[in-house]
Amino acid sequence: MKFEDMINTIQLGDCYELIKNIPDKSIDLIVTDPPYELETEGSKKNNISKTFANCNSQIKGISEGIDLKILDEYMRIMKKPNIYIWCNKKQILEYLKYFTEKYDCSFEIMTWCKTNPTPLCGGNYLIDKEFCLYFRKGIKLNTKFETAFTYWITSKNKNDKDNFEHPTIKPLNIIKTLIENSSKENDIVLDTFVGSGTTCLAAKETGRRYIGMEIDKEYWKIANNRINGIEASGQMTIMFDDKGDILNE
Ligand SMILES: C[S@@+](CC[C@H](N)C(=O)[O-])C[C@H]1O[C@@H](n2cnc3c(N)ncnc32)[C@H](O)[C@@H]1O
């Protein structure tokens, strides 16, 4: 597969293999959301079943859902370190060590706080947030006051989950903000763990190019349909750009 042919597509397959087709220093920004365990140790006592965000059981040597060897590939393909990775709290330390100690990147720990978490605590704290780590080096941000916050407080995005049938779908407006803050129009944004396609859609809607990868055929179909404005139910959504013109005619 030629690199040019991957642009503005979502590739069906294992990202650990597909990423080898991407040339060195060709990607402007990575925004990705690997499978990770959402629950804390405390949740076991609460008898909540652990939710892995669709972990591919074939992955070996994983630290909580991601094989860290892919980080070396990320570093190889990025023009400059410029990467957002969603994770759980147990993974933060490992990612920080990798990007700051090995590559001297600066970092942010961003948080998505949910106002309506599952109301179970059993003597522990609630499972009410997810983390997004940002690592960069030699990258100047395009932030303005409104877009420079490092936390978001929202309810769980139930409508998106229902419409696109993915249990760990991320809010589209958050991902669009991250992309606009850290890239410019026509840049190439990569997501190796596409799920329902939030990063690719956010890239498209902000005038960036994208490359997506997804191993699950059902999610791959849902993501492709979503990019074309079709919900999992088959219903068409009309998408508008900032000027009010229809994007998916
Ligand atoms: C946490 S979800 C991503 C959700 C996404 N951010 C969204 O908003 O819909 C992780 C996705 O990675 C996919 N995945 C897991 N292992 C993979 C692999 N080796 N290659 C490509 N995709 C993989 C899973 O099927 C799952 O859909």
Tab-separated table of C-alpha atoms and ligand atoms in Angstrom:
chain	number	residue	atom	x	y	z
A	1	MET	CA	0.000	0.000	0.000
A	2	LYS	CA	1.433	3.351	-1.078
A	3	PHE	CA	1.394	6.131	1.507
A	4	GLU	CA	-0.478	8.519	-0.823
A	5	ASP	CA	-3.274	5.942	-1.142
A	6	MET	CA	-3.710	5.833	2.644
A	7	ILE	CA	-4.492	9.534	2.890
A	8	ASN	CA	-8.127	10.305	3.721
A	9	THR	CA	-8.913	6.616	4.214
A	10	ILE	CA	-9.516	4.324	7.155
A	11	GLN	CA	-7.489	1.165	6.703
A	12	LEU	CA	-8.989	-2.113	7.899
A	13	GLY	CA	-6.342	-4.142	9.750
A	14	ASP	CA	-3.854	-4.374	12.561
A	15	CYS	CA	-2.202	-1.002	13.144
A	16	TYR	CA	0.985	-2.691	14.387
A	17	GLU	CA	1.428	-3.965	10.815
A	18	LEU	CA	-0.200	-1.142	8.854
A	19	ILE	CA	1.951	1.519	10.456
A	20	LYS	CA	5.032	-0.003	8.813
A	21	ASN	CA	3.708	1.396	5.490
A	22	ILE	CA	3.995	4.964	6.740
A	23	PRO	CA	7.263	6.682	5.788
A	24	ASP	CA	9.560	8.366	8.304
A	25	LYS	CA	8.686	11.953	9.248
A	26	SER	CA	5.438	12.087	7.242
A	27	ILE	CA	2.760	12.685	9.908
A	28	ASP	CA	1.999	16.111	11.406
A	29	LEU	CA	-0.150	15.031	14.359
A	30	ILE	CA	-1.295	11.816	16.038
A	31	VAL	CA	-4.540	11.750	18.011
A	32	THR	CA	-5.271	8.256	19.199
A	33	ASP	CA	-7.290	6.299	21.707
A	34	PRO	CA	-5.895	2.801	22.224
A	35	PRO	CA	-7.938	0.219	24.099
A	36	TYR	CA	-7.529	0.698	27.840
A	37	GLU	CA	-9.124	-0.572	30.974
A	38	LEU	CA	-11.570	2.000	32.301
A	39	GLU	CA	-12.109	0.673	35.811
A	40	THR	CA	-10.013	1.109	38.947
A	41	GLU	CA	-9.000	-1.581	41.427
A	42	GLY	CA	-11.888	-0.380	43.580
A	43	SER	CA	-14.384	-1.301	40.909
A	44	LYS	CA	-13.637	-4.979	41.397
A	45	LYS	CA	-15.070	-4.687	44.870
A	46	ASN	CA	-18.066	-2.890	43.414
A	47	ASN	CA	-18.554	-5.922	41.217
A	48	ILE	CA	-18.542	-3.871	38.015
A	49	SER	CA	-17.182	-5.940	35.192
A	50	LYS	CA	-13.942	-4.478	33.841
A	51	THR	CA	-14.389	-2.674	30.566
A	52	PHE	CA	-11.520	-2.867	28.158
A	53	ALA	CA	-12.115	-0.417	25.422
A	54	ASN	CA	-12.292	-3.195	22.845
A	55	CYS	CA	-8.886	-4.613	23.481
A	56	ASN	CA	-7.704	-6.876	20.734
A	57	SER	CA	-6.947	-10.093	22.572
A	58	GLN	CA	-4.192	-10.946	20.089
A	59	ILE	CA	-1.992	-8.117	21.349
A	60	LYS	CA	0.862	-9.503	23.426
A	61	GLY	CA	3.107	-7.831	25.957
A	62	ILE	CA	0.592	-5.133	26.619
A	63	SER	CA	0.680	-2.511	29.248
A	64	GLU	CA	-3.085	-2.161	29.731
A	65	GLY	CA	-4.277	-2.471	26.122
A	66	ILE	CA	-1.422	-1.059	24.053
A	67	ASP	CA	1.810	-2.709	22.999
A	68	LEU	CA	4.304	0.044	23.742
A	69	LYS	CA	6.471	-0.900	20.787
A	70	ILE	CA	4.094	1.208	18.688
A	71	LEU	CA	5.480	4.312	20.412
A	72	ASP	CA	8.788	3.815	18.599
A	73	GLU	CA	6.840	3.699	15.337
A	74	TYR	CA	4.954	6.875	16.280
A	75	MET	CA	8.265	8.633	16.911
A	76	ARG	CA	9.613	7.381	13.578
A	77	ILE	CA	6.698	8.659	11.477
A	78	MET	CA	6.011	12.046	13.116
A	79	LYS	CA	7.723	15.095	11.583
A	80	LYS	CA	8.138	16.413	15.145
A	81	PRO	CA	6.755	14.887	18.357
A	82	ASN	CA	3.093	16.007	18.385
A	83	ILE	CA	0.787	13.420	19.870
A	84	TYR	CA	-2.359	13.099	21.992
A	85	ILE	CA	-2.985	9.689	23.605
A	86	TRP	CA	-6.040	8.816	25.669
A	87	CYS	CA	-5.279	6.554	28.604
A	88	ASN	CA	-6.220	5.480	32.106
A	89	LYS	CA	-4.454	6.673	35.237
A	90	LYS	CA	-2.228	3.595	35.538
A	91	GLN	CA	-0.691	4.249	32.107
A	92	ILE	CA	0.230	7.883	32.723
A	93	LEU	CA	3.585	7.172	34.325
A	94	GLU	CA	4.760	4.850	31.580
A	95	TYR	CA	3.860	7.297	28.801
A	96	LEU	CA	5.444	10.202	30.675
A	97	LYS	CA	8.666	8.279	31.122
A	98	TYR	CA	8.793	7.337	27.466
A	99	PHE	CA	8.146	10.767	25.962
A	100	THR	CA	9.796	13.021	28.521
A	101	GLU	CA	12.808	10.984	29.672
A	102	LYS	CA	13.651	9.419	26.325
A	103	TYR	CA	12.684	12.292	23.998
A	104	ASP	CA	12.606	15.346	26.249
A	105	CYS	CA	9.079	16.292	25.140
A	106	SER	CA	6.976	18.778	27.047
A	107	PHE	CA	3.621	17.439	28.177
A	108	GLU	CA	0.093	18.158	29.370
A	109	ILE	CA	-2.176	15.864	31.343
A	110	MET	CA	-5.691	16.661	30.133
A	111	THR	CA	-8.830	15.344	31.774
A	112	TRP	CA	-12.350	14.562	30.623
A	113	CYS	CA	-14.536	14.690	33.733
A	114	LYS	CA	-17.992	13.133	33.556
A	115	THR	CA	-20.821	14.660	35.539
A	116	ASN	CA	-22.941	11.498	35.497
A	117	PRO	CA	-20.601	8.570	36.297
A	118	THR	CA	-21.956	5.195	37.351
A	119	PRO	CA	-23.146	5.933	40.907
A	120	LEU	CA	-21.134	3.218	42.629
A	121	CYS	CA	-18.126	3.834	44.829
A	122	GLY	CA	-18.064	1.133	47.581
A	123	GLY	CA	-15.537	2.997	49.713
A	124	ASN	CA	-13.506	4.235	46.711
A	125	TYR	CA	-13.541	7.284	44.477
A	126	LEU	CA	-15.879	7.349	41.505
A	127	ILE	CA	-14.792	6.358	38.029
A	128	ASP	CA	-15.575	9.792	36.672
A	129	LYS	CA	-12.678	10.806	34.420
A	130	GLU	CA	-10.474	9.787	31.523
A	131	PHE	CA	-7.064	11.195	30.701
A	132	CYS	CA	-5.596	12.520	27.479
A	133	LEU	CA	-1.827	13.047	27.462
A	134	TYR	CA	-0.251	15.505	25.044
A	135	PHE	CA	3.443	15.353	24.154
A	136	ARG	CA	5.196	17.795	21.857
A	137	LYS	CA	8.614	19.117	20.978
A	138	GLY	CA	9.297	22.099	18.718
A	139	ILE	CA	5.561	22.594	18.136
A	140	LYS	CA	3.861	25.951	18.679
A	141	LEU	CA	0.175	25.748	19.607
A	142	ASN	CA	-2.640	27.724	17.939
A	143	THR	CA	-4.553	28.064	21.194
A	144	LYS	CA	-6.694	31.001	22.249
A	145	PHE	CA	-8.173	31.428	25.729
A	146	GLU	CA	-11.355	29.450	24.974
A	147	THR	CA	-9.486	26.478	23.513
A	148	ALA	CA	-6.537	26.349	25.907
A	149	PHE	CA	-8.281	24.598	28.806
A	150	THR	CA	-6.775	21.258	29.807
A	151	TYR	CA	-10.004	19.809	31.174
A	152	TRP	CA	-13.530	19.290	29.931
A	153	ILE	CA	-16.559	18.680	32.109
A	154	THR	CA	-19.480	17.044	30.313
A	155	SER	CA	-22.004	14.283	30.799
A	156	LYS	CA	-21.258	10.889	29.249
A	157	ASN	CA	-21.906	11.163	25.505
A	158	LYS	CA	-24.791	8.692	25.387
A	159	ASN	CA	-26.260	9.966	22.105
A	160	ASP	CA	-22.982	9.436	20.244
A	161	LYS	CA	-22.626	5.976	21.771
A	162	ASP	CA	-26.140	5.076	20.612
A	163	ASN	CA	-25.752	6.609	17.146
A	164	PHE	CA	-22.373	5.058	16.376
A	165	GLU	CA	-22.514	1.946	18.550
A	166	HIS	CA	-19.060	2.330	20.075
A	167	PRO	CA	-18.759	1.997	23.881
A	168	THR	CA	-15.798	4.360	24.234
A	169	ILE	CA	-16.555	7.024	21.649
A	170	LYS	CA	-14.904	10.345	22.482
A	171	PRO	CA	-16.675	13.722	22.184
A	172	LEU	CA	-16.177	15.114	18.663
A	173	ASN	CA	-15.872	18.736	19.815
A	174	ILE	CA	-12.972	17.895	22.169
A	175	ILE	CA	-11.058	16.129	19.403
A	176	LYS	CA	-11.697	18.986	16.958
A	177	THR	CA	-10.264	21.443	19.486
A	178	LEU	CA	-7.137	19.329	19.992
A	179	ILE	CA	-6.599	19.064	16.236
A	180	GLU	CA	-7.090	22.792	15.653
A	181	ASN	CA	-4.748	23.659	18.528
A	182	SER	CA	-1.919	21.452	17.283
A	183	SER	CA	-2.033	21.419	13.477
A	184	LYS	CA	-2.871	23.565	10.487
A	185	GLU	CA	-5.136	23.080	7.485
A	186	ASN	CA	-4.147	20.272	5.133
A	187	ASP	CA	-1.838	18.664	7.732
A	188	ILE	CA	-2.004	14.873	8.054
A	189	VAL	CA	-3.567	13.549	11.266
A	190	LEU	CA	-3.171	9.866	12.150
A	191	ASP	CA	-5.304	7.701	14.438
A	192	THR	CA	-4.169	4.072	14.704
A	193	PHE	CA	-7.146	3.019	16.897
A	194	VAL	CA	-10.069	4.590	15.061
A	195	GLY	CA	-13.126	2.979	16.725
A	196	SER	CA	-16.155	4.861	15.421
A	197	GLY	CA	-13.949	7.348	13.541
A	198	THR	CA	-14.068	10.410	15.821
A	199	THR	CA	-10.500	11.582	15.018
A	200	CYS	CA	-10.906	11.121	11.265
A	201	LEU	CA	-14.212	12.982	11.224
A	202	ALA	CA	-12.760	15.764	13.375
A	203	ALA	CA	-9.802	16.046	10.970
A	204	LYS	CA	-12.115	16.171	7.958
A	205	GLU	CA	-14.363	18.795	9.550
A	206	THR	CA	-11.367	20.997	10.402
A	207	GLY	CA	-9.831	20.853	6.916
A	208	ARG	CA	-7.023	18.426	7.761
A	209	ARG	CA	-6.184	15.194	5.965
A	210	TYR	CA	-6.379	11.960	7.924
A	211	ILE	CA	-5.234	8.347	8.031
A	212	GLY	CA	-7.165	5.913	10.200
A	213	MET	CA	-6.639	2.265	11.157
A	214	GLU	CA	-9.166	-0.088	12.728
A	215	ILE	CA	-8.950	-3.847	13.248
A	216	ASP	CA	-12.624	-4.579	13.828
A	217	LYS	CA	-14.644	-4.801	10.603
A	218	GLU	CA	-17.890	-3.608	12.180
A	219	TYR	CA	-16.276	-0.514	13.702
A	220	TRP	CA	-14.392	0.073	10.454
A	221	LYS	CA	-17.740	0.139	8.576
A	222	ILE	CA	-19.326	2.384	11.198
A	223	ALA	CA	-16.369	4.794	11.019
A	224	ASN	CA	-16.484	4.950	7.215
A	225	ASN	CA	-20.222	5.554	7.249
A	226	ARG	CA	-19.819	8.202	9.916
A	227	ILE	CA	-17.290	10.083	7.793
A	228	ASN	CA	-19.947	10.061	5.079
A	229	GLY	CA	-22.666	11.237	7.452
A	230	ILE	CA	-24.418	7.906	7.988
A	231	GLU	CA	-25.277	6.722	11.510
A	232	ALA	CA	-25.059	3.062	12.587
A	233	SER	CA	-28.867	2.857	12.186
A	234	GLY	CA	-28.428	3.733	8.509
A	235	GLN	CA	-29.899	7.198	9.046
A	236	MET	CA	-28.226	10.025	7.124
A	237	THR	CA	-26.870	12.974	9.101
A	238	ILE	CA	-26.391	16.209	7.229
A	239	MET	CA	-23.030	17.757	8.138
A	240	PHE	CA	-22.360	21.482	7.765
A	241	ASP	CA	-19.099	23.367	7.605
A	242	ASP	CA	-18.449	26.648	9.458
A	243	LYS	CA	-20.059	28.657	6.637
A	244	GLY	CA	-23.227	26.565	6.762
A	245	ASP	CA	-22.526	24.695	3.504
A	246	ILE	CA	-23.377	20.993	3.436
A	247	LEU	CA	-20.221	18.882	3.726
A	248	ASN	CA	-21.546	15.493	2.660
A	249	GLU	CA	-23.729	16.162	-0.385
B	1	LIG	C1	-10.858	3.012	22.571
B	1	LIG	S1	-11.416	2.509	21.025
B	1	LIG	C2	-11.360	4.008	20.070
B	1	LIG	C3	-12.629	4.805	20.173
B	1	LIG	C4	-12.577	6.089	19.343
B	1	LIG	N1	-11.736	7.090	19.932
B	1	LIG	C5	-13.966	6.693	19.126
B	1	LIG	O1	-14.199	7.848	19.472
B	1	LIG	O2	-14.823	5.976	18.632
B	1	LIG	C6	-10.090	1.575	20.434
B	1	LIG	C7	-10.308	0.920	19.076
B	1	LIG	O3	-9.058	0.309	18.690
B	1	LIG	C8	-9.358	-0.855	17.932
B	1	LIG	N2	-8.143	-1.703	17.948
B	1	LIG	C9	-7.705	-2.511	18.932
B	1	LIG	N3	-6.550	-3.106	18.580
B	1	LIG	C10	-6.243	-2.653	17.329
B	1	LIG	C11	-5.169	-2.895	16.406
B	1	LIG	N4	-4.180	-3.721	16.707
B	1	LIG	N5	-5.175	-2.246	15.218
B	1	LIG	C12	-6.177	-1.374	14.904
B	1	LIG	N6	-7.237	-1.133	15.722
B	1	LIG	C13	-7.269	-1.744	16.918
B	1	LIG	C14	-10.570	-1.449	18.648
B	1	LIG	O4	-11.289	-2.302	17.789
B	1	LIG	C15	-11.335	-0.196	19.067
B	1	LIG	O5	-12.363	0.125	18.139
